[in-house]
């Protein structure tokens, strides 16, 4: 919610894992070539706790780093990628003063150099915000507040609400202009509305935090406390009108196309024509409103809440957006709430770690191109295509044989699968950064420029033909994704490394790790969200009503299964929020196992390694990819906000729905996680 393109559609990146936190350096424990037997706890029975059977020794031996809220295999790879980027940025920063103006080397080098200029940033204090704060102080009408909202949006900060361009869900050949709910200081609307003791405590801590931050800007203690109360009142009203994360998963509910006049009627307190003029696109005629209830309430609030209170809210929002990049007093207080209180992290990461991540995130593909050139061997692409081929073939065979699916639905499902594209490593066409200027004035100057560049680049798509070569993930990212409007999966270079992908290891290990991820992403095209899109990426219900009903009945089992997992103090996983991911894990394992078996046809049966058969290594590899340790606060936060379940729930959930798993590990009734066949969903 800080810097970056606002997530207009929650579906835009149904990635394998979404949490984009940063990782720190662990004491170097060299990753073994493939499956690590030493990570396992062989005293535990696989059917009682598969997660700890596969990872028990690793979990026991890991000392949680003080600057992390969770640590898993993704972090290990992120850490390695970050160290590589750090080396690259350091050398570019040293030479960028001499680099020709406008080159990638100059832009990346200068951005990083300014980000690392701790003394300069310290000396500036909060002065980089002075002009913004003065404009807010001077605002004499609500219309001027609205002008300020547009000005912040142009810096890519979704203050009050978010707006931007995405493919029109009903017409994948054209772009649409979207409005989305936003405007909160805490990361989810439920933090404002829940009535349990955890939520009440967090609200108190948030009020203390807002007070402390405004005091740092020079407010008196009483003034700051009163302002914090106002901020919470405004944000709570916005939160109550916001959709829940489960509601946001309802795809058709996001699509509310309106004319400007209709929007003005829905949300009369805000001058929408003026806003469009302010962002430089007065020509926009239709808008797609993802949360009409939010905009109705926002419009009412602009009439009812006083100008003085709006000025307080704007002051806080502007400060909060840029706080991590100001002097240390602001940075540390920001850490206190967002990392310590919300996630349990004990220490802030060193500057170079934070700023390497910031540079990579802000300059995205400009950095990606450099990363790929140096660290992505072309041979990866070929092996990945081979793996994908087998998993896709397995998916097709399954689809053809599904007893519950009608021929009408099946035909279209097969078409969709055939049209599904896969892109590996990096995009075919790199983004053009020619218009982005980066200099050596200050970090904040560069951040604003990169924010303006990103907002404008997004806006400029409107009216142009849809570019399906676009990636919504940087190549250096350790993640994967499926985008339903392009009907395309992407596997960035960043994830194609151990323990996800091994160029040299046996097939079982690769199918259990990256192969499962391929099946997972593929199945997002057919899960409770992806199934709303046809092969061309248009939102259309191509399922027969009977098939929809049967699908829903089967997924109910998954909602209940995952809802039964809890934290140590009894907070339940949200089975509805994580449903798409849980369907995808179940499908991913099923398809990848079948793909692995396909790949063995005509070959000699694989020999056991370390005493484990090929099929055992398949499941163990899956389980080891999801190893991890998490702080209690962070686990609760994840359950609240993340569609992706924590690794333990993934590993102790999905395999127990795959019939072959029971034979492979000889799991019998009576084992703690045993599920009788009728309790297992039969979707794919
Ligand atoms: Zn996923």
mmCIF file of C-alpha atoms and ligand atoms in Angstrom, residues 13-17 479-482 517 520-521 523-524 527 580-582 584-585 643-644 650, ligand 1:
data_model
loop_
_atom_site.group_PDB
_atom_site.id
_atom_site.type_symbol
_atom_site.label_atom_id
_atom_site.label_comp_id
_atom_site.label_asym_id
_atom_site.label_seq_id
_atom_site.Cartn_x
_atom_site.Cartn_y
_atom_site.Cartn_z
ATOM 1 C CA UNK A 13 -1.728 -11.026 -9.465
ATOM 2 C CA UNK A 14 -3.055 -14.291 -8.113
ATOM 3 C CA UNK A 15 0.565 -15.204 -7.596
ATOM 4 C CA UNK A 16 1.923 -18.208 -5.861
ATOM 5 C CA UNK A 17 2.717 -16.037 -2.942
ATOM 6 C CA UNK A 479 7.095 -15.562 -7.410
ATOM 7 C CA UNK A 480 4.898 -16.838 -10.211
ATOM 8 C CA UNK A 481 1.500 -15.798 -11.469
ATOM 9 C CA UNK A 482 -1.489 -16.391 -13.667
ATOM 10 C CA UNK A 517 3.747 -24.435 -9.104
ATOM 11 C CA UNK A 520 -1.046 -24.473 -9.372
ATOM 12 C CA UNK A 521 -0.932 -21.464 -11.716
ATOM 13 C CA UNK A 523 -5.530 -24.265 -12.198
ATOM 14 C CA UNK A 524 -6.028 -20.580 -11.332
ATOM 15 C CA UNK A 527 -10.682 -21.827 -9.798
ATOM 16 C CA UNK A 580 -8.550 -20.147 -4.751
ATOM 17 C CA UNK A 581 -5.089 -20.971 -3.418
ATOM 18 C CA UNK A 582 -6.256 -24.183 -1.809
ATOM 19 C CA UNK A 584 -4.722 -24.480 -6.832
ATOM 20 C CA UNK A 585 -2.496 -26.434 -4.427
ATOM 21 C CA UNK A 643 -5.214 -15.206 0.179
ATOM 22 C CA UNK A 644 -2.163 -17.474 0.452
ATOM 23 C CA UNK A 650 -0.399 -25.863 2.577
HETATM 24 ZN ZN1 LIG B 1 -1.888 -19.062 -6.396
#
